[in-house]
Every structure is written in C-alpha cells, then in structure tokens.
Amino acid sequence: MLILGIESSCDETAVAISENGTKILSSVVSTQIEEHKQYGGVVPEIASRRHCENILGVTEKALNDANLTLNDIDGIAVTYAPGLIGALLVGISFAKGLAMATDKPLIPVHHIAGHIATNYITTPNLKPPYLCLVVSGGHSHIVEVLSYTKFRVIGRTKDDAVGECFDKCARAMGFCYPGGVQVDRASKLGNPSAYALPKPKVTGSIYDFSFSGLKTAVINLIHNNNQKGIDTDFNNLSASLQKTISEIVTQKTILASKNLGYTKVAVAGGVSANSGVREHLKKACDDNNFEFYMPDLKWCGDNGAMIACQGYFNYMEGITADESLNGIATLSLEDLQH
Ligand code: KG4
Ligand code: ZN
C-alpha cells in the first residue's frame, strides 16, 4: 500500500511516500525558514504563496526519488488541521485535485497525529496504547494514544506552547527565528544551574502546562541585567532554560504515565529534537522501567513522511474524505470526526 502524504500547515512544503505506513520511500521538504527569518516569525500570506509555488515541484521530486508515478499510488493523504488556514488550503486543494484526477482516495490527516506517527517510522514495532508527549511550535500536549487513530488529550498548555517559549526566549537572547535549535546548541556550552528560573504552578488538570511565566522571567532577567549594565551569559541562560523546560515536561509525563498505568512513553513534535528534552525523558523512563520511544531527529520537524505514515493508518480504518474536505485552523486531536 503506497500513500503519498502532503504537509503544508506552516512554513514547510513537504511531500513523502510511505509503503505500508512505516517504510518511507521518499521524503522531500522545501523549507521557507530563511525567508520568514527576516520577520522574526512565519508570515502567513508569504507561507501560502510559497506553498503554491513549491507544491508541484516537491510532489514531482518525491515521486521521482521513489521511482514511482502517480498511477502507482494507492491514496493521497493531506494535513487538513490544525495550522495556518491559507497554508492548509494550498495542500488540501492540491491533494483534492490529485485525488480527483487519478480517482484515488483522499485521506485527511490531523497534523499532531502525524507528529505522533513519526514514532512508528522510527520504531515500526511500537504499538498503541502508549502515552505521548507532543511538543511543537504550536502545541504542548500529553496524549493517550489509544489506537493508531484514537487519542485522548489529558494535558495541554494554558498559554504558550513549549516551542513558542523556546523561540521567544531565543529572540530575547538575539538568536534568529526559529530559535529553539540555537538554544539547544548554546546549552551545550553553558551551565544549567547558572540561573534559577521559575516552574509555574498551574491550576486545573495536574497534567496541564504553562510556559508564559517562564518566558517572561527569562525576558525580564535579560532586561534587568541590561538596565544594570550586567552581562547576561546566553550560554548559561540557554542551558538553564532548557533544563527547566525539560524538567517540567518530563515530570508531568512521568506523573501521567504512573497515574494512568502506561509503561510505554513516546515524544513527538518539533521540540522533541531538543537534546535536553530527549535526555531527561529517556533517563526518567529508564529510572521507572518504562519503554521510551523518540523519533529520529530528521522526523521531528514538519515533514511529509508523518502524513504519509498516519495517512496509511487512517486509510486502514476507513478514514477518507470527499471533495468537501476543508481546512480547520484549530482542531483538537480529541475532536476528530471519526
Ligand atoms: O513541529 P514543528 O516543526 O512545527 C509545529 O508544528 O509547530 O515545531 C517547530 C518548533 C519551533 O518552535 C522550533 O524552535 C522548535 O520546534 N525546535 C526546537 C528544536 N528544534 C526545533 N526547540 C528546541 N530544541 C530544538 N533542538
Ligand atoms: Zn508540526
């Protein structure tokens, strides 16, 4: 079963082809990061325009790299939610066109389900149920993965997502967008105990997160030091921030696993590339005798393979769409219509 997966929810135009879900035959990602960098973040209108320009070439390359033609493909999967609406619509319209022209099934995929699926690409014998921490630029969730296509979100951020916190703090330190990876790099040269940063108390579910207080603390620390003429050591601050974030997400994930009886724990999303988050989670899982799964670094950021993989599982469950498929900017994993 060959599924072509299309991802265009943010600033990456990406297409990949999966065979029986977890084997990736080709994966092409055209990133717009360089262009958005000058604005300090993604400009939605520019993102949509670049998707329009790139999507055909990226799709042709994915087919060529796999030595396949459209005739060989069994289904067209596409991200339909959540994301920038204009950007989503480019991928959806293109996918509909392909599906209708070739008379192949159209398969809708939720972006976060796609991130979770990167664990199946890396470890094909991982099977639900398990608990997954999803940490990306727009989302911070603790998710019960009940089956390949059913999810229960038990923890979510009350304000900023983890990636947003990394990126905004990075910006205050003078790192360019997206700064998460630069904080990770600077952390390796810094002392994680140099700055004491706050861990927020969150009202509501014990599994919920809050990162805006931590972000404000980092920004205030830099401003206060500037006003007093004190140099801030950005390597030390990066290391302290990364350690604090890693501890928060690890502690909540382990607490949820223990309370709910999960012994298999995974992580997914752009921030799952962070070395601190990976190390802290791995160690805590080892200490508790939990199995720990993380995606290969190349699958952490947005890509087409995650959509091609999850598209396969959706198709196996009979989840398809017709030409009325629309993009949805905000849609929780729990509110999937299937
Ligand atoms: O999943 P993703 O590619 O896009 C969304 O769906 O949001 O995540 C992008 C986020 C950005 O905030 C980026 O700074 C962050 O992932 N990120 C990292 C690292 N690599 C990417 N954050 C911390 N450390 C990293 N190594
Ligand atoms: Zn993403």
mmCIF file of C-alpha atoms and ligand atoms in Angstrom:
data_model
loop_
_atom_site.group_PDB
_atom_site.id
_atom_site.type_symbol
_atom_site.label_atom_id
_atom_site.label_comp_id
_atom_site.label_asym_id
_atom_site.label_seq_id
_atom_site.Cartn_x
_atom_site.Cartn_y
_atom_site.Cartn_z
ATOM 1 C CA MET A 1 0.000 0.000 0.000
ATOM 2 C CA LEU A 2 1.626 3.256 -1.185
ATOM 3 C CA ILE A 3 0.404 6.537 0.299
ATOM 4 C CA LEU A 4 1.526 9.970 -0.869
ATOM 5 C CA GLY A 5 1.455 12.420 2.072
ATOM 6 C CA ILE A 6 1.248 16.206 1.694
ATOM 7 C CA GLU A 7 2.051 18.666 4.515
ATOM 8 C CA SER A 8 1.642 22.449 4.178
ATOM 9 C CA SER A 9 0.235 23.607 7.530
ATOM 10 C CA CYS A 10 3.009 26.077 8.366
ATOM 11 C CA ASP A 11 6.274 27.014 6.653
ATOM 12 C CA GLU A 12 7.355 23.688 5.155
ATOM 13 C CA THR A 13 6.032 22.387 1.844
ATOM 14 C CA ALA A 14 6.597 18.657 2.230
ATOM 15 C CA VAL A 15 5.636 15.506 0.346
ATOM 16 C CA ALA A 16 6.607 11.898 1.048
ATOM 17 C CA ILE A 17 5.608 8.400 0.029
ATOM 18 C CA SER A 18 5.088 5.597 2.537
ATOM 19 C CA GLU A 19 4.863 1.871 1.896
ATOM 20 C CA ASN A 20 2.614 0.011 4.328
ATOM 21 C CA GLY A 21 2.767 3.001 6.666
ATOM 22 C CA THR A 22 6.176 2.875 8.234
ATOM 23 C CA LYS A 23 8.595 2.432 5.326
ATOM 24 C CA ILE A 24 9.389 5.802 3.783
ATOM 25 C CA LEU A 25 10.333 5.532 0.102
ATOM 26 C CA SER A 26 10.979 9.247 -0.397
ATOM 27 C CA SER A 27 10.610 12.466 1.558
ATOM 28 C CA VAL A 28 11.074 15.979 0.181
ATOM 29 C CA VAL A 29 10.876 19.107 2.355
ATOM 30 C CA SER A 30 11.079 22.622 0.970
ATOM 31 C CA THR A 31 11.501 24.967 3.909
ATOM 32 C CA GLN A 32 10.727 28.690 3.901
ATOM 33 C CA ILE A 33 12.588 29.423 7.140
ATOM 34 C CA GLU A 34 15.215 31.665 5.509
ATOM 35 C CA GLU A 35 12.527 33.949 4.099
ATOM 36 C CA HIS A 36 10.491 34.173 7.331
ATOM 37 C CA LYS A 37 13.629 34.755 9.433
ATOM 38 C CA GLN A 38 13.805 38.440 8.460
ATOM 39 C CA TYR A 39 10.355 38.968 10.030
ATOM 40 C CA GLY A 40 11.145 37.025 13.211
ATOM 41 C CA GLY A 41 8.354 34.508 12.600
ATOM 42 C CA VAL A 42 6.121 32.957 9.949
ATOM 43 C CA VAL A 43 4.187 35.460 7.804
ATOM 44 C CA PRO A 44 1.014 33.549 6.829
ATOM 45 C CA GLU A 45 0.464 35.244 3.460
ATOM 46 C CA ILE A 46 4.048 34.578 2.358
ATOM 47 C CA ALA A 47 3.752 30.959 3.536
ATOM 48 C CA SER A 48 0.637 30.371 1.391
ATOM 49 C CA ARG A 49 2.241 31.905 -1.695
ATOM 50 C CA ARG A 50 5.401 29.828 -1.373
ATOM 51 C CA HIS A 51 3.359 26.639 -0.889
ATOM 52 C CA CYS A 52 1.545 27.424 -4.170
ATOM 53 C CA GLU A 53 4.848 27.877 -5.969
ATOM 54 C CA ASN A 54 6.578 24.826 -4.485
ATOM 55 C CA ILE A 55 3.982 22.117 -4.112
ATOM 56 C CA LEU A 56 4.050 20.744 -7.646
ATOM 57 C CA GLY A 57 7.857 20.534 -7.820
ATOM 58 C CA VAL A 58 8.100 18.959 -4.361
ATOM 59 C CA THR A 59 5.494 16.331 -5.313
ATOM 60 C CA GLU A 60 7.238 15.513 -8.590
ATOM 61 C CA LYS A 61 10.551 15.135 -6.774
ATOM 62 C CA ALA A 62 9.004 12.819 -4.154
ATOM 63 C CA LEU A 63 7.621 10.597 -6.940
ATOM 64 C CA ASN A 64 10.899 10.670 -8.895
ATOM 65 C CA ASP A 65 13.027 9.912 -5.809
ATOM 66 C CA ALA A 66 10.875 6.821 -5.152
ATOM 67 C CA ASN A 67 10.948 5.833 -8.840
ATOM 68 C CA LEU A 68 7.162 5.898 -8.949
ATOM 69 C CA THR A 69 4.410 7.602 -10.916
ATOM 70 C CA LEU A 70 1.039 8.773 -9.623
ATOM 71 C CA ASN A 71 -0.523 5.615 -11.075
ATOM 72 C CA ASP A 72 1.410 3.513 -8.542
ATOM 73 C CA ILE A 73 -0.005 5.443 -5.551
ATOM 74 C CA ASP A 74 -2.960 3.971 -3.624
ATOM 75 C CA GLY A 75 -4.086 7.077 -1.720
ATOM 76 C CA ILE A 76 -3.431 10.809 -1.291
ATOM 77 C CA ALA A 77 -3.117 11.906 2.356
ATOM 78 C CA VAL A 78 -3.072 15.553 3.363
ATOM 79 C CA THR A 79 -2.878 17.652 6.546
ATOM 80 C CA TYR A 80 -6.267 19.357 6.981
ATOM 81 C CA ALA A 81 -5.905 20.650 10.591
ATOM 82 C CA PRO A 82 -4.632 22.436 12.602
ATOM 83 C CA GLY A 83 -2.457 25.150 11.055
ATOM 84 C CA LEU A 84 -2.409 28.419 9.130
ATOM 85 C CA ILE A 85 -5.638 28.310 7.178
ATOM 86 C CA GLY A 86 -4.266 29.724 3.920
ATOM 87 C CA ALA A 87 -1.300 27.376 4.054
ATOM 88 C CA LEU A 88 -3.505 24.350 4.792
ATOM 89 C CA LEU A 89 -5.807 25.184 1.890
ATOM 90 C CA VAL A 90 -2.956 25.039 -0.624
ATOM 91 C CA GLY A 91 -2.127 21.445 0.351
ATOM 92 C CA ILE A 92 -5.783 20.425 0.590
ATOM 93 C CA SER A 93 -6.730 21.901 -2.802
ATOM 94 C CA PHE A 94 -3.714 20.287 -4.432
ATOM 95 C CA ALA A 95 -4.456 16.917 -2.797
ATOM 96 C CA LYS A 96 -8.099 17.087 -3.900
ATOM 97 C CA GLY A 97 -7.017 17.827 -7.451
ATOM 98 C CA LEU A 98 -4.634 14.850 -7.461
ATOM 99 C CA ALA A 99 -7.202 12.522 -5.906
ATOM 100 C CA MET A 100 -9.972 13.523 -8.299
ATOM 101 C CA ALA A 101 -7.787 13.449 -11.412
ATOM 102 C CA THR A 102 -6.459 9.973 -10.596
ATOM 103 C CA ASP A 103 -9.588 8.595 -8.925
ATOM 104 C CA LYS A 104 -7.633 7.721 -5.761
ATOM 105 C CA PRO A 105 -8.933 8.046 -2.191
ATOM 106 C CA LEU A 106 -8.336 11.334 -0.375
ATOM 107 C CA ILE A 107 -7.227 10.796 3.239
ATOM 108 C CA PRO A 108 -7.459 13.623 5.812
ATOM 109 C CA VAL A 109 -4.711 13.685 8.467
ATOM 110 C CA HIS A 110 -4.517 15.714 11.690
ATOM 111 C CA HIS A 111 -1.084 17.352 11.936
ATOM 112 C CA ILE A 112 -0.475 16.255 15.543
ATOM 113 C CA ALA A 113 -1.491 12.660 14.772
ATOM 114 C CA GLY A 114 1.146 12.896 12.046
ATOM 115 C CA HIS A 115 3.808 14.017 14.541
ATOM 116 C CA ILE A 116 2.919 11.092 16.819
ATOM 117 C CA ALA A 117 3.174 8.703 13.829
ATOM 118 C CA THR A 118 6.876 9.584 13.349
ATOM 119 C CA ASN A 119 7.484 7.139 16.192
ATOM 120 C CA TYR A 120 6.125 4.289 14.027
ATOM 121 C CA ILE A 121 8.508 5.289 11.223
ATOM 122 C CA THR A 122 11.450 5.159 13.644
ATOM 123 C CA THR A 123 10.211 2.093 15.565
ATOM 124 C CA PRO A 124 7.758 0.116 13.397
ATOM 125 C CA ASN A 125 7.056 -2.416 16.143
ATOM 126 C CA LEU A 126 5.744 0.275 18.536
ATOM 127 C CA LYS A 127 2.039 -0.390 19.012
ATOM 128 C CA PRO A 128 -0.659 1.579 20.868
ATOM 129 C CA PRO A 129 -1.681 2.024 23.597
ATOM 130 C CA TYR A 130 1.015 4.308 24.993
ATOM 131 C CA LEU A 131 1.439 7.832 26.328
ATOM 132 C CA CYS A 132 2.914 10.528 24.082
ATOM 133 C CA LEU A 133 4.263 13.962 24.972
ATOM 134 C CA VAL A 134 3.686 16.217 21.956
ATOM 135 C CA VAL A 135 5.820 19.354 21.980
ATOM 136 C CA SER A 136 5.925 21.634 18.946
ATOM 137 C CA GLY A 137 5.875 25.285 17.963
ATOM 138 C CA GLY A 138 2.118 25.488 18.373
ATOM 139 C CA HIS A 139 1.235 22.631 20.755
ATOM 140 C CA SER A 140 2.143 21.095 24.101
ATOM 141 C CA HIS A 141 0.053 18.047 24.881
ATOM 142 C CA ILE A 142 0.155 14.873 26.898
ATOM 143 C CA VAL A 143 -1.799 12.409 24.787
ATOM 144 C CA GLU A 144 -3.118 8.925 25.455
ATOM 145 C CA VAL A 145 -2.617 7.139 22.143
ATOM 146 C CA LEU A 146 -5.475 4.661 22.443
ATOM 147 C CA SER A 147 -5.080 3.211 18.940
ATOM 148 C CA TYR A 148 -3.449 4.309 15.671
ATOM 149 C CA THR A 149 -6.361 6.680 15.081
ATOM 150 C CA LYS A 150 -7.908 7.397 18.502
ATOM 151 C CA PHE A 151 -6.458 9.852 21.010
ATOM 152 C CA ARG A 152 -7.316 11.367 24.385
ATOM 153 C CA VAL A 153 -5.616 14.638 25.333
ATOM 154 C CA ILE A 154 -5.109 14.689 29.104
ATOM 155 C CA GLY A 155 -2.757 17.669 29.417
ATOM 156 C CA ARG A 156 -2.390 20.857 27.418
ATOM 157 C CA THR A 157 -0.770 24.237 27.726
ATOM 158 C CA LYS A 158 -2.775 27.038 29.314
ATOM 159 C CA ASP A 159 -0.859 29.667 27.353
ATOM 160 C CA ASP A 160 2.337 29.400 25.269
ATOM 161 C CA ALA A 161 3.455 26.174 23.620
ATOM 162 C CA VAL A 162 6.912 24.836 24.520
ATOM 163 C CA GLY A 163 8.334 25.744 21.107
ATOM 164 C CA GLU A 164 6.915 29.245 21.405
ATOM 165 C CA CYS A 165 8.638 29.630 24.791
ATOM 166 C CA PHE A 166 11.953 28.447 23.323
ATOM 167 C CA ASP A 167 11.569 30.761 20.303
ATOM 168 C CA LYS A 168 10.532 33.900 22.233
ATOM 169 C CA CYS A 169 13.318 33.462 24.814
ATOM 170 C CA ALA A 170 15.763 32.819 21.976
ATOM 171 C CA ARG A 171 14.672 36.041 20.327
ATOM 172 C CA ALA A 172 15.296 37.975 23.551
ATOM 173 C CA MET A 173 18.806 36.487 23.560
ATOM 174 C CA GLY A 174 19.349 37.723 19.999
ATOM 175 C CA PHE A 175 19.076 34.330 18.280
ATOM 176 C CA CYS A 176 17.234 34.354 14.968
ATOM 177 C CA TYR A 177 13.961 32.516 14.211
ATOM 178 C CA PRO A 178 13.314 29.667 14.923
ATOM 179 C CA GLY A 179 15.497 29.930 17.990
ATOM 180 C CA GLY A 180 14.777 26.600 19.707
ATOM 181 C CA VAL A 181 17.594 24.816 17.938
ATOM 182 C CA GLN A 182 20.023 27.655 18.782
ATOM 183 C CA VAL A 183 19.107 27.492 22.473
ATOM 184 C CA ASP A 184 19.847 23.769 22.238
ATOM 185 C CA ARG A 185 23.254 24.498 20.665
ATOM 186 C CA ALA A 186 24.137 27.253 23.186
ATOM 187 C CA SER A 187 23.048 24.985 26.074
ATOM 188 C CA LYS A 188 25.892 22.622 25.319
ATOM 189 C CA LEU A 189 28.348 25.417 26.231
ATOM 190 C CA GLY A 190 26.504 26.602 29.342
ATOM 191 C CA ASN A 191 25.918 25.752 32.982
ATOM 192 C CA PRO A 192 22.289 24.619 33.537
ATOM 193 C CA SER A 193 22.387 25.689 37.202
ATOM 194 C CA ALA A 194 23.630 29.223 36.499
ATOM 195 C CA TYR A 195 20.227 30.898 36.579
ATOM 196 C CA ALA A 196 17.320 29.870 38.814
ATOM 197 C CA LEU A 197 14.169 30.031 36.673
ATOM 198 C CA PRO A 198 10.608 29.572 37.922
ATOM 199 C CA LYS A 199 8.492 26.487 37.376
ATOM 200 C CA PRO A 200 4.880 27.591 37.089
ATOM 201 C CA LYS A 201 2.073 26.346 39.267
ATOM 202 C CA VAL A 202 -0.861 25.507 37.035
ATOM 203 C CA THR A 203 -4.464 25.451 38.141
ATOM 204 C CA GLY A 204 -6.776 22.878 36.575
ATOM 205 C CA SER A 205 -5.559 19.464 35.444
ATOM 206 C CA ILE A 206 -2.334 18.303 37.080
ATOM 207 C CA TYR A 207 -1.127 17.400 33.591
ATOM 208 C CA ASP A 208 -1.608 20.911 32.137
ATOM 209 C CA PHE A 209 1.330 23.168 31.307
ATOM 210 C CA SER A 210 2.027 26.883 31.428
ATOM 211 C CA PHE A 211 5.091 28.446 29.851
ATOM 212 C CA SER A 212 4.318 32.165 29.665
ATOM 213 C CA GLY A 213 5.626 32.842 33.213
ATOM 214 C CA LEU A 214 8.918 31.149 32.392
ATOM 215 C CA LYS A 215 9.174 33.106 29.144
ATOM 216 C CA THR A 216 8.501 36.395 30.979
ATOM 217 C CA ALA A 217 11.072 35.517 33.662
ATOM 218 C CA VAL A 218 13.768 34.985 31.011
ATOM 219 C CA ILE A 219 12.893 38.199 29.164
ATOM 220 C CA ASN A 220 12.794 40.208 32.428
ATOM 221 C CA LEU A 221 16.124 38.764 33.552
ATOM 222 C CA ILE A 222 17.754 39.968 30.327
ATOM 223 C CA HIS A 223 16.139 43.431 30.540
ATOM 224 C CA ASN A 224 17.026 43.892 34.221
ATOM 225 C CA ASN A 225 20.624 42.908 33.574
ATOM 226 C CA ASN A 226 20.762 45.315 30.611
ATOM 227 C CA GLN A 227 19.461 48.166 32.753
ATOM 228 C CA LYS A 228 22.042 47.437 35.443
ATOM 229 C CA GLY A 229 24.840 47.078 32.898
ATOM 230 C CA ILE A 230 25.335 43.405 33.822
ATOM 231 C CA ASP A 231 26.245 40.970 31.037
ATOM 232 C CA THR A 232 23.882 38.011 30.649
ATOM 233 C CA ASP A 233 25.672 34.790 29.744
ATOM 234 C CA PHE A 234 23.426 33.444 26.969
ATOM 235 C CA ASN A 235 25.027 30.003 27.027
ATOM 236 C CA ASN A 236 24.264 29.713 30.744
ATOM 237 C CA LEU A 237 20.770 31.153 30.291
ATOM 238 C CA SER A 238 20.056 28.760 27.385
ATOM 239 C CA ALA A 239 21.232 25.798 29.453
ATOM 240 C CA SER A 240 19.124 26.917 32.456
ATOM 241 C CA LEU A 241 16.043 27.437 30.277
ATOM 242 C CA GLN A 242 16.462 24.078 28.527
ATOM 243 C CA LYS A 243 16.915 22.274 31.827
ATOM 244 C CA THR A 244 13.824 23.949 33.337
ATOM 245 C CA ILE A 245 11.629 23.126 30.324
ATOM 246 C CA SER A 246 12.963 19.562 30.161
ATOM 247 C CA GLU A 247 12.240 19.018 33.853
ATOM 248 C CA ILE A 248 8.693 20.400 33.597
ATOM 249 C CA VAL A 249 7.654 18.262 30.616
ATOM 250 C CA THR A 250 9.388 15.165 31.957
ATOM 251 C CA GLN A 251 7.879 15.417 35.428
ATOM 252 C CA LYS A 252 4.308 15.791 34.057
ATOM 253 C CA THR A 253 4.727 12.998 31.518
ATOM 254 C CA ILE A 254 6.089 10.558 34.091
ATOM 255 C CA LEU A 255 3.371 11.528 36.585
ATOM 256 C CA ALA A 256 0.690 10.854 33.961
ATOM 257 C CA SER A 257 2.272 7.519 32.980
ATOM 258 C CA LYS A 258 2.385 6.365 36.600
ATOM 259 C CA ASN A 259 -1.138 7.536 37.425
ATOM 260 C CA LEU A 260 -2.684 6.052 34.297
ATOM 261 C CA GLY A 261 -0.617 2.879 34.243
ATOM 262 C CA TYR A 262 1.301 3.373 30.997
ATOM 263 C CA THR A 263 4.684 1.714 30.734
ATOM 264 C CA LYS A 264 5.357 2.870 27.178
ATOM 265 C CA VAL A 265 6.163 6.565 26.700
ATOM 266 C CA ALA A 266 6.894 8.453 23.468
ATOM 267 C CA VAL A 267 7.674 12.023 22.477
ATOM 268 C CA ALA A 268 6.914 13.822 19.199
ATOM 269 C CA GLY A 269 6.847 17.264 17.549
ATOM 270 C CA GLY A 270 9.489 19.816 16.590
ATOM 271 C CA VAL A 271 10.728 20.265 20.168
ATOM 272 C CA SER A 272 11.275 16.502 20.503
ATOM 273 C CA ALA A 273 14.537 17.266 18.650
ATOM 274 C CA ASN A 274 15.742 19.084 21.777
ATOM 275 C CA SER A 275 18.649 17.226 23.353
ATOM 276 C CA GLY A 276 17.643 18.191 26.913
ATOM 277 C CA VAL A 277 14.052 17.024 26.488
ATOM 278 C CA ARG A 278 15.220 13.744 24.938
ATOM 279 C CA GLU A 279 17.836 13.083 27.653
ATOM 280 C CA HIS A 280 15.574 13.957 30.596
ATOM 281 C CA LEU A 281 12.703 11.823 29.299
ATOM 282 C CA LYS A 282 14.982 8.906 28.460
ATOM 283 C CA LYS A 283 16.580 8.944 31.910
ATOM 284 C CA ALA A 284 13.261 9.250 33.744
ATOM 285 C CA CYS A 285 11.805 6.376 31.692
ATOM 286 C CA ASP A 286 14.883 4.234 32.402
ATOM 287 C CA ASP A 287 14.617 5.034 36.135
ATOM 288 C CA ASN A 288 10.969 3.930 36.119
ATOM 289 C CA ASN A 289 11.473 0.911 33.861
ATOM 290 C CA PHE A 290 9.290 2.445 31.152
ATOM 291 C CA GLU A 291 9.960 1.809 27.479
ATOM 292 C CA PHE A 292 10.873 5.116 25.793
ATOM 293 C CA TYR A 293 10.374 5.974 22.125
ATOM 294 C CA MET A 294 11.527 9.065 20.243
ATOM 295 C CA PRO A 295 11.546 9.887 16.541
ATOM 296 C CA ASP A 296 14.798 10.084 14.564
ATOM 297 C CA LEU A 297 15.925 13.711 14.508
ATOM 298 C CA LYS A 298 15.085 14.021 10.817
ATOM 299 C CA TRP A 299 11.397 13.296 11.517
ATOM 300 C CA CYS A 300 10.951 15.734 14.445
ATOM 301 C CA GLY A 301 10.188 18.892 12.427
ATOM 302 C CA ASP A 302 7.324 19.116 9.952
ATOM 303 C CA ASN A 303 7.640 16.683 7.043
ATOM 304 C CA GLY A 304 5.534 14.720 4.572
ATOM 305 C CA ALA A 305 6.510 11.296 5.903
ATOM 306 C CA MET A 306 4.487 11.799 9.083
ATOM 307 C CA ILE A 307 1.389 12.487 6.953
ATOM 308 C CA ALA A 308 2.086 9.577 4.591
ATOM 309 C CA CYS A 309 2.517 7.255 7.595
ATOM 310 C CA GLN A 310 -0.561 8.405 9.532
ATOM 311 C CA GLY A 311 -2.465 8.531 6.221
ATOM 312 C CA TYR A 312 -1.883 4.785 5.888
ATOM 313 C CA PHE A 313 -3.304 4.076 9.363
ATOM 314 C CA ASN A 314 -6.283 6.357 8.702
ATOM 315 C CA TYR A 315 -6.974 4.617 5.392
ATOM 316 C CA MET A 316 -6.804 1.190 7.078
ATOM 317 C CA GLU A 317 -9.518 2.462 9.460
ATOM 318 C CA GLY A 318 -11.645 3.636 6.521
ATOM 319 C CA ILE A 319 -10.996 7.320 7.207
ATOM 320 C CA THR A 320 -11.309 9.101 3.856
ATOM 321 C CA ALA A 321 -12.760 12.406 2.672
ATOM 322 C CA ASP A 322 -14.517 13.720 -0.412
ATOM 323 C CA GLU A 323 -14.175 16.999 -2.293
ATOM 324 C CA SER A 324 -15.929 18.857 0.529
ATOM 325 C CA LEU A 325 -12.823 18.468 2.759
ATOM 326 C CA ASN A 326 -11.957 21.845 4.265
ATOM 327 C CA GLY A 327 -9.038 23.180 6.287
ATOM 328 C CA ILE A 328 -9.535 23.789 10.023
ATOM 329 C CA ALA A 329 -7.167 26.223 11.746
ATOM 330 C CA THR A 330 -7.842 24.932 15.270
ATOM 331 C CA LEU A 331 -8.958 21.368 15.970
ATOM 332 C CA SER A 332 -8.079 19.265 18.988
ATOM 333 C CA LEU A 333 -6.915 15.698 18.423
ATOM 334 C CA GLU A 334 -9.902 14.633 20.516
ATOM 335 C CA ASP A 335 -12.414 16.311 18.257
ATOM 336 C CA LEU A 336 -11.613 14.274 15.153
ATOM 337 C CA GLN A 337 -14.813 13.435 13.336
ATOM 338 C CA HIS A 338 -14.004 9.719 13.066
HETATM 339 O O1 KG4 B 1 6.582 20.626 14.975
HETATM 340 P P1 KG4 B 1 7.200 21.841 14.422
HETATM 341 O O2 KG4 B 1 8.201 21.685 13.294
HETATM 342 O O3 KG4 B 1 6.111 22.832 13.926
HETATM 343 C C1 KG4 B 1 4.859 22.908 14.536
HETATM 344 O O4 KG4 B 1 4.008 22.030 14.266
HETATM 345 O O5 KG4 B 1 4.699 23.850 15.352
HETATM 346 O O6 KG4 B 1 7.904 22.596 15.646
HETATM 347 C C2 KG4 B 1 8.642 23.765 15.451
HETATM 348 C C3 KG4 B 1 9.204 24.191 16.799
HETATM 349 C C4 KG4 B 1 9.837 25.581 16.786
HETATM 350 O O7 KG4 B 1 9.352 26.291 17.910
HETATM 351 C C5 KG4 B 1 11.324 25.269 16.932
HETATM 352 O O8 KG4 B 1 12.052 26.292 17.572
HETATM 353 C C6 KG4 B 1 11.285 24.021 17.776
HETATM 354 O O9 KG4 B 1 10.224 23.268 17.223
HETATM 355 N N1 KG4 B 1 12.541 23.264 17.741
HETATM 356 C C7 KG4 B 1 13.344 23.108 18.818
HETATM 357 C C8 KG4 B 1 14.453 22.339 18.383
HETATM 358 N N2 KG4 B 1 14.287 22.051 17.063
HETATM 359 C C9 KG4 B 1 13.096 22.635 16.689
HETATM 360 N N3 KG4 B 1 13.213 23.553 20.083
HETATM 361 C C10 KG4 B 1 14.179 23.221 20.947
HETATM 362 N N4 KG4 B 1 15.288 22.500 20.613
HETATM 363 C C11 KG4 B 1 15.451 22.042 19.363
HETATM 364 N N5 KG4 B 1 16.538 21.305 19.054
HETATM 365 ZN ZN ZN B 2 4.368 20.417 13.401
#
